[in-house]
CSV table of C-alpha atoms and ligand atoms in Angstrom, one decimal:
chain,number,residue,atom,x,y,z
A,1,MET,CA,0.0,0.0,0.1
A,2,ALA,CA,1.3,3.5,-1.1
A,3,GLU,CA,2.4,5.7,1.8
A,4,TYR,CA,3.9,9.3,2.3
A,5,VAL,CA,7.6,9.1,2.8
A,6,THR,CA,9.6,12.5,4.1
A,7,VAL,CA,12.5,13.1,1.7
A,8,ALA,CA,13.7,16.4,2.4
A,9,LYS,CA,13.2,19.6,4.4
A,10,ILE,CA,11.4,22.4,2.3
A,11,ASP,CA,14.5,24.6,2.4
A,12,GLU,CA,16.8,21.8,1.6
A,13,ILE,CA,16.5,22.1,-2.3
A,14,ALA,CA,17.4,25.3,-4.0
A,15,LYS,CA,15.0,26.6,-6.6
A,16,GLY,CA,15.7,25.0,-9.8
A,17,LYS,CA,17.5,22.2,-8.4
A,18,SER,CA,16.6,18.6,-7.1
A,19,LYS,CA,17.4,16.0,-4.5
A,20,LEU,CA,18.1,12.5,-5.6
A,21,VAL,CA,16.7,9.9,-3.3
A,22,GLN,CA,16.2,6.1,-3.2
A,23,ILE,CA,13.0,4.6,-2.2
A,24,HIS,CA,12.2,0.8,-2.6
A,25,GLY,CA,15.2,0.4,-4.8
A,26,LYS,CA,14.1,3.3,-7.2
A,27,GLU,CA,16.0,6.4,-7.8
A,28,ILE,CA,13.7,9.4,-7.5
A,29,SER,CA,14.6,13.2,-8.2
A,30,VAL,CA,12.5,15.7,-6.3
A,31,TRP,CA,12.7,19.0,-7.8
A,32,ARG,CA,11.8,22.5,-6.6
A,33,ILE,CA,10.3,24.9,-9.1
A,34,GLU,CA,10.0,28.3,-7.0
A,35,ASP,CA,7.8,27.0,-4.2
A,36,SER,CA,6.5,23.9,-5.9
A,37,TYR,CA,7.8,20.4,-5.7
A,38,PHE,CA,7.7,17.7,-8.1
A,39,ALA,CA,8.8,14.2,-8.0
A,40,ILE,CA,9.8,11.9,-11.0
A,41,ASP,CA,11.8,8.5,-11.7
A,42,ASP,CA,15.3,9.8,-12.4
A,43,ILE,CA,16.0,7.6,-14.9
A,44,CYS,CA,15.6,8.6,-18.6
A,45,THR,CA,13.3,6.4,-20.6
A,46,HIS,CA,15.6,6.4,-23.6
A,47,GLU,CA,19.0,5.0,-22.3
A,48,GLU,CA,18.8,5.3,-18.6
A,49,GLU,CA,20.7,8.6,-17.9
A,50,ASN,CA,20.2,10.1,-14.6
A,51,LEU,CA,17.9,13.1,-15.2
A,52,SER,CA,18.9,14.9,-11.8
A,53,ASN,CA,22.2,15.7,-13.9
A,54,GLY,CA,20.2,17.5,-16.3
A,55,ASP,CA,19.2,21.1,-16.5
A,56,ILE,CA,15.7,22.7,-16.1
A,57,ILE,CA,14.5,24.6,-19.3
A,58,ASP,CA,11.2,26.3,-19.9
A,59,THR,CA,10.4,26.4,-16.2
A,60,PHE,CA,8.9,22.9,-15.8
A,61,HIS,CA,10.9,20.9,-18.3
A,62,ILE,CA,13.9,18.7,-17.5
A,63,CYS,CA,16.4,18.1,-20.4
A,64,CYS,CA,18.4,14.7,-20.3
A,65,PRO,CA,22.0,15.5,-20.3
A,66,ARG,CA,23.0,12.4,-22.4
A,67,HIS,CA,20.8,13.1,-25.7
A,68,GLY,CA,18.7,16.0,-25.1
A,69,ALA,CA,15.1,14.6,-24.4
A,70,GLU,CA,12.9,16.8,-22.5
A,71,PHE,CA,10.3,15.6,-19.8
A,72,ASP,CA,7.6,17.8,-18.3
A,73,LEU,CA,7.9,17.5,-14.5
A,74,ARG,CA,4.4,18.0,-14.0
A,75,ASN,CA,3.2,15.1,-15.8
A,76,GLY,CA,6.2,13.1,-17.0
A,77,LYS,CA,5.6,13.3,-20.5
A,78,ALA,CA,8.4,13.1,-23.0
A,79,LEU,CA,8.3,16.1,-25.1
A,80,CYS,CA,10.7,15.3,-27.7
A,81,LEU,CA,13.1,12.6,-29.2
A,82,PRO,CA,14.8,10.5,-28.8
A,83,ALA,CA,12.5,9.7,-25.5
A,84,THR,CA,9.1,8.4,-26.2
A,85,GLU,CA,7.9,6.9,-23.2
A,86,PRO,CA,7.1,9.3,-20.1
A,87,VAL,CA,8.9,9.0,-16.8
A,88,GLN,CA,6.5,8.1,-13.7
A,89,ILE,CA,5.7,10.8,-11.3
A,90,TYR,CA,4.9,10.8,-7.8
A,91,GLN,CA,2.5,12.9,-5.6
A,92,VAL,CA,4.2,15.3,-3.4
A,93,ARG,CA,2.8,17.1,-0.3
A,94,LEU,CA,4.4,19.5,2.1
A,95,THR,CA,3.6,18.8,5.8
A,96,GLY,CA,5.2,21.7,7.9
A,97,GLU,CA,8.8,21.8,7.1
A,98,GLU,CA,8.9,18.3,5.0
A,99,VAL,CA,8.5,17.4,1.6
A,100,GLN,CA,6.8,14.0,1.2
A,101,LEU,CA,6.4,11.6,-1.5
A,102,LEU,CA,3.5,9.1,-2.1
A,103,VAL,CA,5.4,5.9,-2.7
B,201,LIG,S1,19.6,8.8,-22.4
B,201,LIG,FE1,18.1,10.7,-21.8
B,201,LIG,S2,17.7,11.2,-24.0
B,201,LIG,FE2,19.3,9.5,-24.2
């Protein structure tokens, strides 16, 4: 059964940056865009690069550092080739000073 897990303090992640966490054997990157937080599987669906090594572009899009595929942090959709499959996203909630993921 899914449950919320604390992964960071809200000020621990700088704006436009991410924190990489491992939960249940999965690498998940937790991104902060201004004061909103998003969580995605960190592994690119093209050739398994870590997306947390990439850069944010166009506010909500992460660009894979290996071949340049882009994903939308809000829904996980692959926005351009060479990736065609989405990355999984996770529900995020803020509780007090904590960032929590539903996993
Ligand atoms: S590994 Fe991410 S675009 Fe190729």
